[in-house]
Short mmCIF file of C-alpha atoms in Angstrom, two decimals:
data_model
loop_
_atom_site.label_atom_id
_atom_site.label_comp_id
_atom_site.label_asym_id
_atom_site.label_seq_id
_atom_site.Cartn_x
_atom_site.Cartn_y
_atom_site.Cartn_z
CA MET A 1 189.43 50.93 43.25
CA ALA A 2 189.62 54.08 41.71
CA ALA A 3 193.44 54.30 42.68
CA ARG A 4 194.14 50.65 40.43
CA GLY A 5 196.94 51.29 38.36
CA ARG A 6 197.89 55.02 39.35
CA THR A 7 200.95 55.78 39.76
CA ALA A 8 201.54 56.93 43.26
CA ALA A 9 202.54 60.91 42.19
CA GLU A 10 198.93 61.08 40.73
CA LEU A 11 197.31 59.58 43.96
CA ALA A 12 199.57 62.59 46.00
CA GLY A 13 198.26 65.41 42.91
CA ALA A 14 194.45 63.94 42.75
CA ALA A 15 195.31 64.19 47.20
CA ALA A 16 196.63 67.40 47.34
CA ARG A 17 193.66 69.00 45.12
CA GLU A 18 190.87 67.21 46.76
CA ALA A 19 191.77 68.98 49.86
CA ALA A 20 192.80 72.31 48.12
CA ALA A 21 189.39 71.78 47.45
CA ARG A 22 187.89 71.38 50.46
CA LEU A 23 189.35 74.43 51.69
CA ALA A 24 189.59 76.70 49.08
CA PRO A 25 185.78 79.64 48.97
CA PRO A 26 182.68 78.18 46.22
CA ALA A 27 183.41 79.72 42.52
CA PRO A 28 182.71 82.95 42.29
CA VAL A 29 180.35 81.92 39.42
CA ARG A 30 177.81 79.79 39.49
CA LEU A 31 177.12 77.30 37.00
CA GLY A 32 173.77 78.88 35.35
CA ASP A 33 175.86 82.24 34.78
CA VAL A 34 175.84 81.28 31.18
CA LEU A 35 174.86 83.23 27.90
CA PRO A 36 172.85 81.85 26.01
CA ALA A 37 170.97 79.84 28.81
CA PRO A 38 172.22 76.27 29.01
CA GLU A 39 169.35 73.30 28.49
CA ARG A 40 170.04 71.67 31.52
CA VAL A 41 172.79 72.40 34.30
CA SER A 42 172.76 70.44 37.49
CA PRO A 43 175.26 71.99 40.26
CA ASP A 44 177.26 70.46 42.64
CA PRO A 45 178.97 72.77 45.04
CA THR A 46 181.12 69.80 46.29
CA ALA A 47 182.68 69.46 43.12
CA ASP A 48 184.78 72.81 42.22
CA HIS A 49 187.57 72.93 40.00
CA LEU A 50 190.53 74.63 40.76
CA LEU A 51 192.60 75.12 37.20
CA ARG A 52 196.16 74.66 38.26
CA ALA A 53 199.46 76.18 36.11
CA ASP A 54 200.76 72.48 35.50
CA ALA A 55 197.09 71.91 34.12
CA VAL A 56 197.27 70.18 30.73
CA ILE A 57 194.54 70.45 27.91
CA ARG A 58 194.04 66.78 26.33
CA VAL A 59 191.91 66.34 23.37
CA SER A 60 190.60 63.38 20.74
CA ALA A 61 193.00 62.22 18.48
CA ASP A 62 191.28 64.21 15.34
CA PRO A 63 192.49 67.74 13.62
CA ALA A 64 189.03 69.51 14.48
CA ALA A 65 189.59 68.51 18.12
CA LEU A 66 192.82 69.20 18.50
CA ALA A 67 192.28 72.70 16.85
CA VAL A 68 189.39 73.53 19.32
CA GLY A 69 192.28 72.70 22.22
CA GLU A 70 194.76 74.75 20.91
CA GLN A 71 192.07 77.67 20.64
CA LEU A 72 190.96 77.16 24.47
CA ALA A 73 194.66 77.10 25.76
CA ALA A 74 194.68 80.65 23.66
CA LEU A 75 191.88 82.31 25.59
CA LEU A 76 193.15 81.16 28.94
CA ARG A 77 196.93 81.03 28.72
CA PRO A 78 196.96 85.13 28.50
CA ALA A 79 195.52 85.66 32.47
CA THR A 80 196.37 82.82 34.17
CA GLY A 81 200.23 82.89 32.44
CA TYR A 82 200.12 79.52 32.77
CA PRO A 83 201.78 77.19 29.47
CA LEU A 84 198.97 74.66 29.31
CA PRO A 85 199.94 72.52 26.71
CA VAL A 86 197.41 70.89 24.49
CA THR A 87 198.00 66.87 24.17
CA ASP A 88 195.83 64.28 21.39
CA THR A 89 194.87 61.14 22.95
CA ALA A 90 193.06 58.05 21.81
CA THR A 91 190.74 58.44 24.95
CA PRO A 92 191.42 61.81 26.71
CA THR A 93 190.94 62.27 30.01
CA PRO A 94 191.25 65.42 32.30
CA THR A 95 193.47 63.78 35.31
CA GLY A 96 193.81 67.62 36.90
CA GLY A 97 192.94 69.20 33.62
CA ILE A 98 190.65 68.97 30.22
CA ALA A 99 189.67 66.63 28.63
CA LEU A 100 187.93 67.30 25.15
CA HIS A 101 186.68 64.28 24.10
CA LEU A 102 185.26 63.71 20.61
CA ALA A 103 182.97 61.20 20.80
CA GLY A 104 179.64 60.13 18.47
CA ASP A 105 176.47 61.14 20.70
CA ASP A 106 172.95 61.67 19.04
CA ASP A 107 171.57 62.84 21.59
CA LEU A 108 173.52 65.97 21.89
CA GLY A 109 172.93 66.61 17.41
CA ALA A 110 175.14 68.44 14.71
CA GLU A 111 176.23 71.37 17.71
CA GLY A 112 175.16 69.77 21.59
CA TYR A 113 178.15 69.30 24.16
CA ARG A 114 178.35 68.25 27.78
CA LEU A 115 180.78 70.05 29.66
CA ASP A 116 181.26 67.87 33.73
CA ILE A 117 183.61 69.73 36.45
CA ALA A 118 184.89 68.44 39.15
CA ALA A 119 187.51 68.51 41.75
CA ASP A 120 189.60 66.66 40.14
CA GLY A 121 189.04 67.55 36.08
CA VAL A 122 187.04 68.59 34.34
CA ARG A 123 185.80 66.94 30.64
CA ILE A 124 183.67 68.49 27.43
CA ARG A 125 182.09 65.95 25.62
CA ALA A 126 180.85 66.23 22.11
CA GLY A 127 180.07 64.56 19.04
CA THR A 128 181.25 67.63 16.78
CA ALA A 129 184.41 70.50 16.65
CA ALA A 130 181.69 72.86 16.92
CA GLY A 131 180.08 71.31 20.11
CA LEU A 132 183.73 71.49 21.60
CA GLN A 133 183.92 75.22 20.39
CA HIS A 134 180.38 76.08 22.40
CA GLY A 135 181.50 73.77 25.42
CA VAL A 136 184.88 75.69 25.26
CA GLN A 137 182.63 79.39 24.90
CA THR A 138 181.41 77.96 27.98
CA LEU A 139 183.87 76.67 29.94
CA ARG A 140 185.36 80.10 29.33
CA GLN A 141 182.44 81.94 31.16
CA LEU A 142 182.91 80.05 33.84
CA LEU A 143 186.05 81.27 35.16
CA PRO A 144 185.70 85.22 37.00
CA ALA A 145 186.36 87.81 34.80
CA ALA A 146 189.54 88.43 35.38
CA ILE A 147 189.81 85.23 32.32
CA GLU A 148 189.73 88.08 29.66
CA SER A 149 192.99 90.00 30.84
CA PRO A 150 195.51 89.93 27.63
CA SER A 151 197.97 89.62 30.44
CA PRO A 152 198.52 87.79 33.56
CA VAL A 153 196.23 88.15 36.86
CA ALA A 154 197.19 86.93 39.82
CA ALA A 155 193.68 84.71 40.95
CA ARG A 156 192.42 81.79 41.41
CA TRP A 157 190.94 79.85 38.66
CA VAL A 158 188.09 77.84 39.98
CA LEU A 159 185.28 76.83 37.81
CA PRO A 160 181.77 76.08 39.89
CA GLY A 161 181.19 72.19 39.69
CA GLY A 162 178.79 70.13 38.05
CA SER A 163 177.50 69.37 34.52
CA ILE A 164 176.22 71.07 31.71
CA VAL A 165 173.98 69.45 28.67
CA ASP A 166 173.46 71.40 25.97
CA ARG A 167 172.61 71.98 22.40
CA PRO A 168 170.68 75.28 19.66
CA ARG A 169 167.15 75.33 19.41
CA TYR A 170 167.94 76.14 16.10
CA PRO A 171 170.61 75.59 13.29
CA TYR A 172 171.18 79.28 12.33
CA ARG A 173 172.01 82.04 14.63
CA GLY A 174 173.96 85.03 13.15
CA ALA A 175 174.64 88.63 12.47
CA MET A 176 175.19 90.76 9.61
CA LEU A 177 177.72 93.36 9.21
CA ASP A 178 177.31 96.03 6.62
CA VAL A 179 180.28 97.03 5.42
CA ALA A 180 178.97 98.64 2.19
CA ARG A 181 177.72 102.02 4.36
CA HIS A 182 181.22 102.33 5.98
CA PHE A 183 184.04 99.95 4.79
CA PHE A 184 185.70 97.99 8.36
CA GLY A 185 188.79 96.17 7.53
CA VAL A 186 190.10 93.07 8.07
CA PRO A 187 191.09 93.18 11.85
CA ASP A 188 187.63 94.75 12.63
CA VAL A 189 185.79 91.88 11.54
CA LEU A 190 187.67 89.61 12.57
CA ARG A 191 187.01 91.40 16.05
CA VAL A 192 183.08 90.44 15.09
CA ILE A 193 183.35 86.96 14.03
CA ASP A 194 185.34 86.64 17.78
CA HIS A 195 181.99 88.09 19.57
CA LEU A 196 179.98 85.89 17.58
CA ALA A 197 181.33 82.90 19.01
CA ARG A 198 181.54 83.65 22.40
CA TYR A 199 177.66 83.28 22.47
CA LYS A 200 177.51 80.57 20.36
CA LEU A 201 176.46 82.23 17.21
CA ASN A 202 177.34 80.36 14.59
CA HIS A 203 176.69 82.49 10.67
CA LEU A 204 177.99 86.14 9.94
CA HIS A 205 176.62 87.83 7.19
CA LEU A 206 178.37 90.38 5.86
CA HIS A 207 176.60 93.00 3.36
CA LEU A 208 179.29 93.37 1.07
CA THR A 209 177.81 95.33 -1.69
CA ASP A 210 174.89 98.63 -1.92
CA ASP A 211 174.81 102.04 -3.67
CA GLN A 212 178.14 103.48 -1.92
CA GLY A 213 180.31 100.67 -2.18
CA TRP A 214 181.32 97.23 -3.40
CA ARG A 215 184.00 95.45 -0.74
CA ILE A 216 184.97 92.62 -2.57
CA ALA A 217 187.73 92.15 -5.64
CA LEU A 218 186.62 90.00 -8.49
CA ASP A 219 188.79 88.92 -11.91
CA SER A 220 185.48 88.77 -13.32
CA TRP A 221 184.73 92.40 -13.23
CA PRO A 222 186.99 94.36 -11.28
CA ARG A 223 186.59 97.60 -11.54
CA LEU A 224 183.74 97.09 -8.88
CA ALA A 225 186.14 96.99 -6.44
CA THR A 226 188.40 99.78 -7.32
CA VAL A 227 185.93 102.10 -9.01
CA GLY A 228 183.24 101.24 -6.88
CA GLY A 229 184.68 100.93 -3.67
CA ALA A 230 186.83 103.86 -3.49
CA GLY A 231 183.80 105.46 -1.28
CA ALA A 232 181.48 105.70 1.67
CA VAL A 233 179.10 107.33 3.66
CA GLY A 234 179.22 110.47 4.04
CA GLY A 235 182.30 110.95 1.03
CA GLY A 236 184.92 108.83 3.70
CA PRO A 237 187.46 107.07 2.13
CA GLY A 238 185.72 103.62 0.86
CA GLY A 239 188.12 100.20 0.45
CA TYR A 240 187.58 96.61 -0.58
CA TYR A 241 188.65 93.49 0.67
CA THR A 242 190.79 92.09 -1.96
CA GLN A 243 190.23 87.61 -2.45
CA ALA A 244 193.28 87.26 0.19
CA ASP A 245 191.66 89.54 2.45
CA TYR A 246 188.11 87.30 2.46
CA ARG A 247 190.03 83.88 1.97
CA ARG A 248 191.15 85.09 5.68
CA ILE A 249 188.04 86.21 6.60
CA VAL A 250 186.30 83.09 5.73
CA ALA A 251 188.76 80.73 7.26
CA TYR A 252 188.83 82.75 10.69
CA ALA A 253 185.26 82.15 10.73
CA ALA A 254 185.10 78.35 9.87
CA ALA A 255 188.05 77.54 12.87
CA ARG A 256 185.44 79.17 14.61
CA HIS A 257 182.76 77.03 13.04
CA ILE A 258 180.87 79.92 11.73
CA THR A 259 179.85 80.04 8.32
CA VAL A 260 180.04 83.31 6.28
CA VAL A 261 177.11 84.08 4.16
CA PRO A 262 178.14 86.79 1.92
CA GLU A 263 175.52 89.01 0.07
CA ILE A 264 175.99 90.40 -3.25
CA ASP A 265 172.22 92.69 -3.48
CA LEU A 266 170.66 92.58 -6.43
CA PRO A 267 168.99 94.27 -8.24
CA GLY A 268 168.67 97.57 -6.58
CA HIS A 269 171.43 98.58 -3.65
CA THR A 270 174.00 98.98 -7.06
CA ASN A 271 174.77 102.61 -7.38
CA ALA A 272 178.11 101.06 -7.13
CA ALA A 273 177.88 98.75 -9.71
CA LEU A 274 175.91 101.01 -12.20
CA VAL A 275 179.88 103.44 -11.41
CA ALA A 276 181.74 100.90 -12.03
CA TYR A 277 179.90 98.98 -15.29
CA PRO A 278 177.42 101.96 -16.74
CA GLU A 279 176.51 98.90 -18.93
CA LEU A 280 174.96 97.36 -16.25
CA ALA A 281 172.50 100.53 -15.93
CA PRO A 282 168.84 100.65 -17.53
CA ASP A 283 169.86 103.65 -19.54
CA ARG A 284 173.31 102.65 -20.26
CA VAL A 285 174.64 105.72 -18.41
CA ALA A 286 177.31 105.90 -15.50
CA PRO A 287 175.58 107.57 -13.09
CA PRO A 288 177.57 109.66 -10.36
CA PRO A 289 179.19 107.80 -6.84
CA TYR A 290 176.16 107.87 -4.23
CA THR A 291 177.60 109.42 -0.52
CA GLY A 292 173.84 109.53 0.86
CA THR A 293 171.30 107.19 2.74
CA GLU A 294 168.37 106.79 1.03
CA VAL A 295 167.27 104.05 -0.50
CA GLY A 296 165.06 102.34 -3.46
CA PHE A 297 166.45 104.49 -6.98
CA SER A 298 169.52 102.15 -8.26
CA TYR A 299 169.27 98.81 -10.10
CA VAL A 300 170.42 96.93 -12.83
CA ASP A 301 168.57 96.32 -15.67
CA PRO A 302 166.37 93.22 -15.31
CA THR A 303 165.63 93.24 -19.27
CA SER A 304 169.07 93.09 -20.09
CA GLU A 305 170.77 89.33 -20.95
CA ARG A 306 174.26 91.48 -19.70
CA THR A 307 173.11 91.81 -16.47
CA TYR A 308 172.54 88.45 -15.98
CA ASP A 309 176.38 87.57 -17.24
CA PHE A 310 177.29 89.66 -14.50
CA VAL A 311 175.49 87.89 -11.99
CA ALA A 312 176.35 84.59 -13.03
CA ASP A 313 180.18 85.03 -12.86
CA VAL A 314 179.48 87.75 -9.52
CA LEU A 315 177.85 85.16 -8.00
CA GLY A 316 180.25 82.54 -9.14
CA GLU A 317 182.71 84.06 -7.87
CA VAL A 318 181.95 84.24 -4.53
CA ALA A 319 181.00 80.68 -5.05
CA ALA A 320 183.97 79.44 -5.62
CA LEU A 321 185.77 82.00 -2.22
CA THR A 322 183.17 81.29 -0.02
CA PRO A 323 182.56 77.58 1.05
CA GLY A 324 179.59 77.46 3.68
CA GLY A 325 177.35 76.74 0.96
CA TRP A 326 174.99 80.21 0.87
CA LEU A 327 174.82 83.01 -1.19
CA HIS A 328 172.32 86.05 -0.01
CA ILE A 329 171.35 87.67 -3.19
CA GLY A 330 169.69 91.07 -1.15
CA GLY A 331 166.53 91.50 -3.46
CA ASP A 332 165.12 94.17 -1.09
CA GLU A 333 163.94 98.05 -1.72
CA ALA A 334 164.18 97.90 -5.87
CA PHE A 335 160.96 100.15 -5.84
CA LYS A 336 162.25 101.07 -9.47
CA VAL A 337 161.58 97.38 -11.27
CA PRO A 338 157.82 96.43 -12.34
CA ALA A 339 156.75 93.85 -9.67
CA GLU A 340 156.82 91.28 -13.15
CA GLU A 341 160.48 92.10 -14.52
CA TYR A 342 161.79 92.29 -10.38
CA ALA A 343 159.58 88.37 -10.10
CA ARG A 344 161.39 87.09 -13.75
CA PHE A 345 164.65 88.45 -12.18
CA VAL A 346 164.28 86.81 -8.44
CA GLU A 347 163.52 83.62 -10.80
CA ARG A 348 166.04 83.61 -13.15
CA VAL A 349 169.10 84.85 -10.18
CA GLN A 350 167.46 81.73 -8.13
CA ARG A 351 168.30 79.21 -10.62
CA ILE A 352 171.88 80.39 -11.14
CA VAL A 353 172.30 80.11 -7.37
CA ALA A 354 171.10 76.58 -7.57
CA GLY A 355 172.82 75.87 -10.68
CA LEU A 356 176.45 76.80 -8.43
CA GLY A 357 174.83 74.46 -5.73
CA ARG A 358 174.27 77.38 -3.67
CA ARG A 359 171.50 77.83 -0.74
CA MET A 360 169.90 81.12 -1.48
CA ILE A 361 169.12 83.46 1.05
CA GLY A 362 166.90 86.87 -0.20
CA TRP A 363 165.53 89.29 1.92
CA HIS A 364 161.51 88.83 2.62
CA GLN A 365 160.38 91.35 -0.57
CA ILE A 366 161.30 88.24 -2.98
CA ALA A 367 158.01 86.42 -1.81
CA PRO A 368 156.23 87.00 -4.79
CA ALA A 369 158.82 85.29 -6.78
CA ALA A 370 157.95 81.52 -7.95
CA HIS A 371 159.53 79.19 -4.61
CA ALA A 372 162.86 77.57 -5.78
CA ASP A 373 163.58 74.46 -3.29
CA GLY A 374 166.13 75.51 -0.86
CA ARG A 375 165.31 79.05 -0.55
CA VAL A 376 164.93 81.19 2.60
CA LEU A 377 163.65 84.03 3.25
CA GLN A 378 165.08 86.39 5.77
CA TRP A 379 162.30 88.63 6.96
CA TRP A 380 163.08 92.02 8.72
CA GLY A 381 159.27 93.64 9.14
CA THR A 382 157.84 95.07 12.06
CA ASN A 383 154.28 93.82 11.64
CA GLY A 384 154.48 89.97 12.87
CA ASP A 385 151.08 89.83 10.39
CA ASP A 386 152.38 89.35 7.18
CA PRO A 387 150.38 87.04 4.62
CA VAL A 388 152.87 87.19 1.85
CA THR A 389 155.45 85.98 3.55
CA ALA A 390 153.51 83.32 4.95
CA ASP A 391 151.89 82.02 1.47
CA ALA A 392 156.42 82.05 0.33
CA VAL A 393 156.25 79.57 2.86
CA ARG A 394 153.46 77.59 2.44
CA ARG A 395 154.70 77.40 -1.05
CA GLY A 396 157.61 75.66 0.68
CA GLY A 397 160.02 78.47 1.92
CA LYS A 398 161.60 78.81 4.97
CA LEU A 399 163.34 81.71 6.57
CA ILE A 400 165.16 83.48 8.95
CA LEU A 401 163.76 85.88 11.52
CA SER A 402 165.59 89.69 11.81
CA PRO A 403 162.35 91.73 13.08
CA GLY A 404 163.26 95.37 12.36
CA ASN A 405 161.96 96.21 15.96
CA HIS A 406 163.84 93.53 18.01
CA ALA A 407 166.66 92.05 16.40
CA TYR A 408 167.91 95.87 14.47
CA LEU A 409 171.08 96.47 16.11
CA ASP A 410 171.69 99.46 14.43
CA MET A 411 168.26 101.00 16.27
CA LYS A 412 168.81 102.92 18.89
CA TYR A 413 168.43 101.99 22.25
CA THR A 414 167.02 106.00 24.02
CA PRO A 415 166.28 108.86 22.34
CA ASP A 416 169.62 110.36 23.27
CA THR A 417 172.16 107.08 21.61
CA PRO A 418 174.55 109.13 19.53
CA ILE A 419 174.67 106.90 16.75
CA GLY A 420 171.75 104.57 15.22
CA HIS A 421 168.38 104.98 13.58
CA ASP A 422 165.00 105.13 15.06
CA TRP A 423 162.44 103.94 12.12
CA ALA A 424 161.62 100.80 13.64
CA GLY A 425 161.64 101.88 17.08
CA LEU A 426 163.63 102.16 19.85
CA ILE A 427 165.47 98.61 21.08
CA ASP A 428 166.03 98.27 24.35
CA VAL A 429 167.41 94.95 25.90
CA ARG A 430 164.78 94.11 27.12
CA ARG A 431 163.01 94.75 22.95
CA ALA A 432 166.12 93.13 21.26
CA TYR A 433 164.83 89.46 24.69
CA ASP A 434 161.19 89.12 24.72
CA TRP A 435 159.78 87.97 21.49
CA ASP A 436 159.82 84.21 20.71
CA PRO A 437 160.90 83.21 16.88
CA GLY A 438 158.44 80.30 16.91
CA THR A 439 155.27 82.44 16.90
CA HIS A 440 156.06 85.49 15.83
CA LEU A 441 154.95 86.06 12.19
CA THR A 442 151.17 84.87 12.18
CA GLY A 443 150.40 82.00 9.95
CA VAL A 444 153.92 80.61 9.96
CA PRO A 445 154.78 77.44 11.43
CA ALA A 446 157.20 76.48 14.01
CA ASP A 447 159.30 74.37 11.43
CA ALA A 448 159.65 76.57 8.97
CA VAL A 449 161.88 79.08 11.22
CA LEU A 450 165.62 78.22 10.32
CA GLY A 451 166.56 80.51 12.36
CA VAL A 452 167.40 84.41 13.53
CA GLU A 453 169.99 86.72 12.93
CA ALA A 454 170.26 89.87 14.47
CA PRO A 455 171.75 92.59 11.14
CA LEU A 456 173.86 96.09 12.03
CA TRP A 457 173.71 98.80 9.35
CA THR A 458 176.53 101.25 9.49
CA GLU A 459 175.56 104.56 7.95
CA SER A 460 175.47 105.91 11.36
CA VAL A 461 178.60 103.47 12.19
CA THR A 462 182.19 104.38 11.61
CA THR A 463 184.79 102.83 14.12
CA LEU A 464 184.71 99.20 15.78
CA ALA A 465 184.10 100.52 19.11
CA GLU A 466 180.91 101.91 17.93
CA ILE A 467 179.83 98.64 16.60
CA GLU A 468 181.15 96.60 19.21
CA PHE A 469 178.19 100.05 21.40
CA MET A 470 175.65 98.95 18.92
CA LEU A 471 176.62 94.73 19.49
CA LEU A 472 176.76 95.02 23.36
CA PRO A 473 174.58 93.81 25.15
CA ARG A 474 171.39 93.54 22.61
CA LEU A 475 173.29 90.35 20.56
CA PRO A 476 173.64 87.80 23.52
CA ALA A 477 170.05 88.43 23.12
CA ILE A 478 169.40 87.54 19.96
CA ALA A 479 172.24 84.31 20.50
CA GLU A 480 169.50 83.25 23.30
CA LEU A 481 166.25 83.38 21.25
CA GLY A 482 168.59 81.93 18.75
CA TRP A 483 170.25 78.70 21.22
CA SER A 484 168.11 78.26 24.45
CA THR A 485 165.11 76.13 24.76
CA PRO A 486 161.67 78.93 25.18
CA ALA A 487 161.75 77.06 28.83
CA THR A 488 164.08 78.81 29.79
CA HIS A 489 163.43 82.19 28.88
CA ASP A 490 162.67 84.38 31.64
CA TRP A 491 163.51 88.39 31.72
CA THR A 492 164.77 88.50 34.75
CA ALA A 493 167.14 85.86 35.10
CA PHE A 494 168.61 87.02 31.75
CA ARG A 495 168.92 89.83 32.51
CA ASP A 496 170.96 88.90 35.83
CA ARG A 497 173.09 87.09 34.10
CA LEU A 498 173.93 89.41 31.28
CA ALA A 499 175.13 91.97 34.22
CA GLY A 500 177.97 89.42 35.04
CA HIS A 501 179.12 90.61 31.19
CA GLY A 502 179.81 94.06 31.83
CA PRO A 503 183.54 93.02 34.04
CA ARG A 504 184.20 90.67 31.10
CA TRP A 505 184.21 93.28 28.65
CA SER A 506 185.26 95.80 30.25
CA THR A 507 188.12 93.35 31.26
CA ALA A 508 188.80 92.88 27.42
CA GLY A 509 189.19 96.51 26.16
CA ILE A 510 185.33 95.71 24.79
CA ALA A 511 182.94 98.53 24.06
CA TYR A 512 179.43 98.75 25.21
CA HIS A 513 176.19 100.57 26.07
CA ARG A 514 175.69 100.44 29.83
CA ALA A 515 172.33 100.32 29.36
CA PRO A 516 169.96 101.38 32.42
CA GLU A 517 167.84 98.24 32.70
CA ILE A 518 170.52 95.90 33.29
CA PRO A 519 172.12 95.16 36.94
CA TRP A 520 176.01 96.02 36.21
CA PRO A 521 177.75 94.87 39.28
CA ALA A 522 179.45 97.67 40.67
CA PRO A 523 182.21 98.56 40.66
CA ILE A 524 182.82 98.41 37.44
CA PRO A 525 185.28 100.15 34.70
CA THR A 526 183.58 102.61 32.66
CA PRO A 527 183.18 101.12 29.12
CA ARG A 528 184.39 103.20 26.29
CA THR A 529 181.01 104.90 24.64
CA PRO A 530 181.23 106.59 21.11
CA THR A 531 181.35 110.11 20.82
CA SER A 532 178.24 111.98 18.78
CA PRO A 533 178.91 111.26 15.33
CA THR A 534 177.77 113.66 12.89
CA PRO A 535 174.06 112.45 12.52
CA ALA A 536 173.08 110.63 8.65
CA ARG A 537 170.14 111.06 7.39
CA PRO A 538 167.05 108.24 8.58
CA ARG A 539 166.06 105.88 6.06
CA PRO A 540 162.66 103.78 5.82
CA ALA A 541 164.50 100.75 5.62
CA HIS A 542 167.73 98.92 4.58
#
């Protein structure tokens, strides 16, 4: 019955593939060797698939699906050397290659996917393009590590047979990059986006403003970038993103189904803004540029109407540049603002954000302010007993969890890590992995947690290699907490799966920390490691 309607050439090709599969050694990667851990894995050792030079990627006739197909081809072409043409069709079938099928499936949700690998082809099925994208990342991890090579490699590109059904635990899974303490150009940010996409993270939080620098050009207040963006920690060169730069970052992320979350930190952490516009300062006097790492000394005047003109203009422009629906207003460490004035400021800014049609995120210090619909608190504490935050949740708030002693990726791995801080403790890979977002905060129900985020503050981080060194291998731990069901949580299994990614990172030229608690395979190329910079002064928090 299966042969009915097929040409002689198609039948011959199928027979050849089946014969090759029966004679071939097993796939070098097991079906379950995926980060984050999939929800359900059903291996079939008899169904390994050999990707051939004549393989075609067939996708549903939908522009978003076609874009994912082109990304898959771009990921696989360099190492394989195969042409891997991408074609769209009403009902894509693998026929010896790869099919990406966009079809309604309520069981998979907004980001889930099903991956089926058989000897005669590979199919990824999802209800959304985001789901297809996540399936593509899983497929990528199931190929040999040499697939990360930027140039052709002589290898058998075998995928392990079986099926995976997968969907995320939380809708918000993110990482934060601080581009204010040290500025990082567009190519560096795009590289970070690639790392997020690899591990199915779907939000990039950009900390765009702080005492040391303002990193986005805005038409309404142009000196913010040209004057406020001139410096950095340690007195190094600053920089800022033009609006074209920023749009490029947003578009690149969106193409990978990642939402950019822009943060304009208010009312504190504003020294760079006050250098540019002293009319915002409480004493109307411009402070000197700041290149240190202390916090809590600067703030815009919360009693001045000019301040709220500034806030409305800035957030309005940033919202117009960022279609993702979120605005992060900071709110932390405004130590010199009296509590009542601080609460009134936050409440007024909440109304401004709502008027822009956006959902507001603030660090958990905004908790005492009155609740506003849709408000989200990002919790970065180190003690899970936080009654003030729990009360804000009871009043309707939701949470993103970034516990400083588990998820802050600027913390050192060990006492001798050449960069980073230790105010929240040392965070090795196991500490990054061994906590549960759903039960971490006392008095906070599991359904109040939107997800997790791993922040990377950059007082001591100055290069892309240093960013990668601090992200990896801890970022996949946070990604797994955000994506995978608690039933899959197992340190030993995670550690073993993570070890297989060392050769992938090395092949791709990605810097990472060779954490001693991970059983990295040997031999393995030596990863790039940052050299010790002049140490930054430690800070108590942000």
